[in-house]
Amino acid sequence: MQTRQAEYFGAYRTIRMTRDAKGVLVVEFHSDGGPCTFSAQHHTEVVDAFHRIAQDRANKIVILTGADGDFIIGVDWNSFGDVSDPGVWSQIHDEGSQVLENIANIRVPVIAAIEGRAYIHSDYALLANVIVAAEGSTFQDVGHFAVGVTPGDGIFTTWSYRAGAGRAEAFLLNPRPLPAATAYEWGVVAEVVPNGQALTRARELAALYLKAPEVTRRDTRIHFIQPLKERIVREVGYGLSLEGASSAALLRSKAKNEAA
Amino acid sequence: MQTRQAEYFGAYRTIRMTRDAKGVLVVEFHSDGGPCTFSAQHHTEVVDAFHRIAQDRANKIVILTGADGDFIIGVDWNSFGDVSDPGVWSQIHDEGSQVLENIANIRVPVIAAIEGRAYIHSDYALLANVIVAAEGSTFQDVGHFAVGVTPGDGIFTTWSYRAGAGRAEAFLLNPRPLPAATAYEWGVVAEVVPNGQALTRARELAALYLKAPEVTRRDTRIHFIQPLKERIVREVGYGLSLEGASSAALLRSKAKNEAA
Amino acid sequence: MQTRQAEYFGAYRTIRMTRDAKGVLVVEFHSDGGPCTFSAQHHTEVVDAFHRIAQDRANKIVILTGADGDFIIGVDWNSFGDVSDPGVWSQIHDEGSQVLENIANIRVPVIAAIEGRAYIHSDYALLANVIVAAEGSTFQDVGHFAVGVTPGDGIFTTWSYRAGAGRAEAFLLNPRPLPAATAYEWGVVAEVVPNGQALTRARELAALYLKAPEVTRRDTRIHFIQPLKERIVREVGYGLSLEGASSAALLRSKAKNEAA
Amino acid sequence: MQTRQAEYFGAYRTIRMTRDAKGVLVVEFHSDGGPCTFSAQHHTEVVDAFHRIAQDRANKIVILTGADGDFIIGVDWNSFGDVSDPGVWSQIHDEGSQVLENIANIRVPVIAAIEGRAYIHSDYALLANVIVAAEGSTFQDVGHFAVGVTPGDGIFTTWSYRAGAGRAEAFLLNPRPLPAATAYEWGVVAEVVPNGQALTRARELAALYLKAPEVTRRDTRIHFIQPLKERIVREVGYGLSLEGASSAALLRSKAKNEAA
Amino acid sequence: MQTRQAEYFGAYRTIRMTRDAKGVLVVEFHSDGGPCTFSAQHHTEVVDAFHRIAQDRANKIVILTGADGDFIIGVDWNSFGDVSDPGVWSQIHDEGSQVLENIANIRVPVIAAIEGRAYIHSDYALLANVIVAAEGSTFQDVGHFAVGVTPGDGIFTTWSYRAGAGRAEAFLLNPRPLPAATAYEWGVVAEVVPNGQALTRARELAALYLKAPEVTRRDTRIHFIQPLKERIVREVGYGLSLEGASSAALLRSKAKNEAA
Amino acid sequence: MQTRQAEYFGAYRTIRMTRDAKGVLVVEFHSDGGPCTFSAQHHTEVVDAFHRIAQDRANKIVILTGADGDFIIGVDWNSFGDVSDPGVWSQIHDEGSQVLENIANIRVPVIAAIEGRAYIHSDYALLANVIVAAEGSTFQDVGHFAVGVTPGDGIFTTWSYRAGAGRAEAFLLNPRPLPAATAYEWGVVAEVVPNGQALTRARELAALYLKAPEVTRRDTRIHFIQPLKERIVREVGYGLSLEGASSAALLRSKAKNEAA
């Protein structure tokens, strides 16, 4: 089993994985080792990575985090190609819904450790059971309505699920940095810790959870994630189709403006 | 298209509609131009009005508001006739569920601008994506449990969806004015503004949303409203049937008491 | 009808029932008259008791409370027998889902009056429409993750429904006493009252609700509980199966450790 | 346990129960020992009876059947009182949804043995896992649309679930006797047997099922009934409210016609 | 009320409406009076027409049929414009889901009378409670997979609901004319009649249904359509988005081929 | 991409994969090259295999079939180990629900080609869009109730979805070989072909489907499978937990009998 783990741990250019002797796996999103700017390669790799993570029963707890003091800070738009091409968007649609299902199907407790900016795909973090956020960290959605695109990739579903629909709608329509303290008041963040301490605290919680038997840990995750998993399965595919249409419309209107 | 707009804008006695050059439609509930006391005529007109508003693609943003410093202040009970007659209630049932579906099917961003009393059909406001409320405004439900009737017309579904079920149940069973500030803490109201400024702020938000392409705006509304629309479709018809039975029971018990 | 009431009021060793002239039924969980430590006998009796309570139309309002200054304080583990025996767990599974459905099917307003510790089966209280809690009361889950078992019996479903999923997950994974004031902020508790006053306040609310006609009261409960009832029906059977597997795994690991 | 069984077996005037040494319980609907004409007393007794049957773990298999060569042949309308009184209908509503949930919650295999006419509450039979029907038996709905009432009490939900919605709608709107052979073609009836042999064949199937362990039998029932149980919980309460409104409307129109 | 009826009866170029003294409304799809070839104008007009039909309580029964011996025979593709333009598709998406909801919301019994070819939008017919089909009539889907487009506009949802998913998938993937007799065996068609007799038989059924009180008729429709309405609300919006993406892909691949 | 395909095609001992130049992938279940007897290794490998198949966009159509004239003929019970150990069952549970989701997530048309015996995991075949069955082929479930275990792994969900619940329940409780012709009548099988021709016909259908653009093919699969996928997500995890409890109970009762 060791061989196989080693294999997929090193299979991705955009995700760093380390696992301690207790089976606590830390999954770190990055771009060339620095803060993660989300690209098409990330988008493709997370699908496979989270499926393998979920299937590997040597993972006892999974911690999601970012690199270098941030969670995910932005998007490398060009890497996604011509998103108005239905063939291009078809792949984004399929990967985008699959990755959320794959994270939901990690059948051990998942903890998100947030430092700095969670500006893109905070939905990945909201699929954790518990979010630990540094006091200086902020949540925002810089990749959708702010740039003229429908927030359909799970960002609404997860924020609506954890913060309530009213807050989620206002947050996504008028995106501004949301402090960790507010996310805590909203019930999204479970614990606010000093800057730089999110991963440390996540490891403490992992140690606490490890006291329960493995079946208990797995079955607790299964039970807790089920309602959100069902919402993802019902809502995100459609959401991504709407987002694709809105992206194509945006490109068209830009092209028209440039032509004019 | 201008002709057609003009036509339905002027088709209702209880709803005033104005639309600016950008396509921001302001829908104002009123009674003879003053604060709106909800009558059977309102109940019938809103069904048709919101269907036409939803179908008219010249509407780019919809703002819901009340007249003369209030949202809706009360009910004109007599106008509804003998609600213990199943034929009479059948119409109320059908209109009552249809109107909520029609508002949900407005496929552009909807903003509610609340001043003063939102004492009746605050569910219409909670079908907006964002509620802007004046600091002196208050929410209450003076039309159901307070007068002996089951709150089944969507008031529970919408408050439960946006405020959480525990708060909604207590709010509806023991109805007292709920200040805008509390509704903000509950995640129902997105922004609290000085008295008299709700519509102004709603227009500012509308201008902000208009920066996104039209398909993006439409598809964002479609995506955001879907979970609430599904709850309305599942819950409100039954709720209105239960409300009808409770209304009939109330009239009977009053008749008995009077006879005695 | 008086005879029949008397009959089931006295049919249980673990539940005390008293009903006033207005039909307000107080249901008190106890152990030999003192604070309730939940045993297998409680587990079996609540199923039958709540079905009869629900069917008896002489009950106009139901108040759930505990004995002697506490709600429920702990579990008598031994009384449940060998929970790793599938036959034993089958009964726990069946009773565990049935009792929640039976409480949900009480078709009159239900109020929970909480004093002291609500450390076990606070899910029963969260099936009330309104919770009145003494300021010194605390909520906790001492019967699941804290002892190595999946919280699958409805405790997650009800807390998730009323407090939001993020709070529920953190609360159940790292169980510590939650003050009534925090439960109020979360929207779970409707009113916080001085210690010793929960039942008194519950009776006041009951008197208030009794002003509405009976059909109104019944139909309001039916309408309000429906979404939670549907979640219970979908989630709790599976949750109890997962809890059963985790319990069996826990016993096995303990047996191995002892053998070693 | 024997004493307790004896107790509820004899508790009902409209239901005869016999249980063999293997735990096969035969539940027979009757009217004074003859073919069952459904009355208000049946309606009340089935609720309690099926809850007790479901809770009694000495029942290993349950067979539903009618008396004297018929399943249920008609309705004793007068026994239900003034169904246009919301208080009267409230009880019918509550019992009518509760009984279907209670049958669904029988957590052992349920077999229906149908002889003669299944003209009322064939929905009870369709809650069985398997229906054995005599070749001369027929299904019909003489209690709803044929007499001017909405078929809302579960008859549509169960027929739609087992026969398909198209067939169910036509069957209920234009009710004529449906031969067992057609019900077999539709997938509703599992086996057609010679007249007089339905109960015998049901007992043979019971013996076959008894070869599986008890937990297997219980869990198979739980798994198989879950989708139908969820539909009942979602649909039947509302259906009964609509049926109540239609009954009240029918009485009103009759009264008007008589007055004229 | 007569005036108002007259108004919308004559408001559409593609739909002919006639209503008899009993309130039986016949809605006939046509193209210039002959067999209906579905165009963009039909697509827009049906939305408004069915909403008005549904709101007009003078309609007691609604019969859907085609003109001149056919139901709907084909599509006028050019009339829809450039469907790869997201703005164009946005309108098709919105109208396409709205029209099905509007038909579902006709709250009186709906009967479809099918002669000849039902080759496009047989989903409209499958939203009826009962379909009467001439023996020579055939069902097919010439507008989707056969021309390279995803059948996402409700055709799968309705056929899957009434015929079963397996039949619906094979029918739509390999579209060939399906005889009325087969549709009858599948439970989709309720009655097969001689050619030319479908409307006559539909009128007979209408007369039969009219014997029930109005509230009964309305509430029966409401109850029967609810599960299909919920499926439409959940499935068709997404289906239309997928269909839009597939249409855009088709046009692109044609353009490429032509360029090559 | 060729290298990567080659890699996973050869990664499994129990699944043979071949793909033609058009991208039609044939997936063949086998045991050492002969008819497939399902073992724990199959159970583990299908999870990974179907995820990779689904992610590999070079697969344009997927055909599922068995080896050597049969689909799947039996179970290698011993390979699964001590299924009464909750840790062992936990893995079966997780794999068992994951594999069905992974097949459902194959986003291109899936065809099942059935020869001979489909006696185990016919649910895999029922996740295809279309089933082609040889006239001599038969369906049965030899792995559940027949051996004393609850059929909870998706076999009920898929048969209920495609054949109707009544047929599925009878089929699974009293398992006997079901001829292809009957499965065709039930709407489960789309086409019956001469023995030995199933794969050939499946390839013909594949060629037909390939005429549609790729996005159309993918989006059609996505749309068609969605309702079944949602049922799997809701039902199968719980079903597998119930099946696990029943398996443990079976082993216990066997052990007792042997001890006696």
PDB file of C-alpha atoms in Angstrom, chain E residues 30-106:
ATOM      1  CA  HIS E  30     -51.731  24.833 -35.606  1.00  0.00           C
ATOM      2  CA  SER E  31     -49.647  26.564 -38.267  1.00  0.00           C
ATOM      3  CA  ASP E  32     -51.720  28.864 -40.408  1.00  0.00           C
ATOM      4  CA  GLY E  33     -54.692  26.660 -39.637  1.00  0.00           C
ATOM      5  CA  GLY E  34     -53.005  23.476 -40.828  1.00  0.00           C
ATOM      6  CA  PRO E  35     -50.916  20.849 -39.044  1.00  0.00           C
ATOM      7  CA  CYS E  36     -48.638  22.431 -36.492  1.00  0.00           C
ATOM      8  CA  THR E  37     -44.986  22.894 -37.302  1.00  0.00           C
ATOM      9  CA  PHE E  38     -43.524  24.283 -34.139  1.00  0.00           C
ATOM     10  CA  SER E  39     -41.843  27.688 -34.478  1.00  0.00           C
ATOM     11  CA  ALA E  40     -40.350  30.288 -32.197  1.00  0.00           C
ATOM     12  CA  GLN E  41     -43.671  32.055 -32.233  1.00  0.00           C
ATOM     13  CA  HIS E  42     -45.423  28.955 -30.916  1.00  0.00           C
ATOM     14  CA  HIS E  43     -42.732  28.707 -28.243  1.00  0.00           C
ATOM     15  CA  THR E  44     -43.401  32.239 -27.030  1.00  0.00           C
ATOM     16  CA  GLU E  45     -47.155  32.121 -27.316  1.00  0.00           C
ATOM     17  CA  VAL E  46     -47.713  28.884 -25.418  1.00  0.00           C
ATOM     18  CA  VAL E  47     -46.147  30.389 -22.292  1.00  0.00           C
ATOM     19  CA  ASP E  48     -48.619  33.233 -22.126  1.00  0.00           C
ATOM     20  CA  ALA E  49     -51.568  31.216 -23.393  1.00  0.00           C
ATOM     21  CA  PHE E  50     -51.274  28.461 -20.811  1.00  0.00           C
ATOM     22  CA  HIS E  51     -50.852  30.937 -17.987  1.00  0.00           C
ATOM     23  CA  ARG E  52     -54.051  32.695 -18.971  1.00  0.00           C
ATOM     24  CA  ILE E  53     -55.874  29.439 -19.516  1.00  0.00           C
ATOM     25  CA  ALA E  54     -54.796  28.314 -16.063  1.00  0.00           C
ATOM     26  CA  GLN E  55     -55.884  31.560 -14.395  1.00  0.00           C
ATOM     27  CA  ASP E  56     -59.275  31.720 -16.102  1.00  0.00           C
ATOM     28  CA  ARG E  57     -61.654  29.936 -13.746  1.00  0.00           C
ATOM     29  CA  ALA E  58     -64.303  29.795 -16.477  1.00  0.00           C
ATOM     30  CA  ASN E  59     -62.309  26.935 -17.983  1.00  0.00           C
ATOM     31  CA  LYS E  60     -63.681  23.755 -16.417  1.00  0.00           C
ATOM     32  CA  ILE E  61     -61.850  21.130 -18.496  1.00  0.00           C
ATOM     33  CA  VAL E  62     -58.989  21.655 -20.952  1.00  0.00           C
ATOM     34  CA  ILE E  63     -58.469  19.496 -24.050  1.00  0.00           C
ATOM     35  CA  LEU E  64     -55.157  19.729 -25.920  1.00  0.00           C
ATOM     36  CA  THR E  65     -55.128  18.740 -29.556  1.00  0.00           C
ATOM     37  CA  GLY E  66     -53.576  19.475 -32.927  1.00  0.00           C
ATOM     38  CA  ALA E  67     -55.014  20.772 -36.170  1.00  0.00           C
ATOM     39  CA  ASP E  68     -55.975  18.955 -39.305  1.00  0.00           C
ATOM     40  CA  GLY E  69     -55.382  15.375 -38.263  1.00  0.00           C
ATOM     41  CA  ASP E  70     -52.026  15.732 -36.533  1.00  0.00           C
ATOM     42  CA  PHE E  71     -50.756  16.803 -33.132  1.00  0.00           C
ATOM     43  CA  ILE E  72     -47.441  18.489 -33.955  1.00  0.00           C
ATOM     44  CA  ILE E  73     -45.443  17.332 -36.929  1.00  0.00           C
ATOM     45  CA  GLY E  74     -42.127  19.142 -36.989  1.00  0.00           C
ATOM     46  CA  VAL E  75     -40.000  22.136 -36.149  1.00  0.00           C
ATOM     47  CA  ASP E  76     -39.360  25.351 -38.027  1.00  0.00           C
ATOM     48  CA  TRP E  77     -35.711  25.473 -37.041  1.00  0.00           C
ATOM     49  CA  ASN E  78     -34.870  28.765 -38.711  1.00  0.00           C
ATOM     50  CA  SER E  79     -37.476  30.637 -36.751  1.00  0.00           C
ATOM     51  CA  PHE E  80     -35.462  30.132 -33.550  1.00  0.00           C
ATOM     52  CA  GLY E  81     -32.503  32.141 -34.818  1.00  0.00           C
ATOM     53  CA  ASP E  82     -28.890  31.535 -33.858  1.00  0.00           C
ATOM     54  CA  VAL E  83     -29.284  29.094 -30.955  1.00  0.00           C
ATOM     55  CA  SER E  84     -25.556  29.158 -30.321  1.00  0.00           C
ATOM     56  CA  ASP E  85     -25.959  32.751 -29.123  1.00  0.00           C
ATOM     57  CA  PRO E  86     -26.353  32.500 -25.326  1.00  0.00           C
ATOM     58  CA  GLY E  87     -28.785  35.384 -25.373  1.00  0.00           C
ATOM     59  CA  VAL E  88     -31.023  33.607 -27.867  1.00  0.00           C
ATOM     60  CA  TRP E  89     -30.853  30.354 -25.934  1.00  0.00           C
ATOM     61  CA  SER E  90     -31.569  32.151 -22.663  1.00  0.00           C
ATOM     62  CA  GLN E  91     -35.010  33.005 -23.984  1.00  0.00           C
ATOM     63  CA  ILE E  92     -35.631  29.461 -25.215  1.00  0.00           C
ATOM     64  CA  HIS E  93     -34.510  28.120 -21.837  1.00  0.00           C
ATOM     65  CA  ASP E  94     -36.773  30.425 -19.901  1.00  0.00           C
ATOM     66  CA  GLU E  95     -39.837  29.892 -22.106  1.00  0.00           C
ATOM     67  CA  GLY E  96     -39.223  26.160 -22.309  1.00  0.00           C
ATOM     68  CA  SER E  97     -39.317  25.579 -18.609  1.00  0.00           C
ATOM     69  CA  GLN E  98     -42.038  28.134 -17.978  1.00  0.00           C
ATOM     70  CA  VAL E  99     -44.500  26.613 -20.438  1.00  0.00           C
ATOM     71  CA  LEU E 100     -44.328  23.198 -18.796  1.00  0.00           C
ATOM     72  CA  GLU E 101     -44.916  24.720 -15.376  1.00  0.00           C
ATOM     73  CA  ASN E 102     -47.825  26.683 -16.799  1.00  0.00           C
ATOM     74  CA  ILE E 103     -49.464  23.558 -18.241  1.00  0.00           C
ATOM     75  CA  ALA E 104     -48.862  21.736 -14.965  1.00  0.00           C
ATOM     76  CA  ASN E 105     -50.560  24.628 -13.208  1.00  0.00           C
ATOM     77  CA  ILE E 106     -53.795  24.266 -15.145  1.00  0.00           C
TER      78      ILE E 106
END
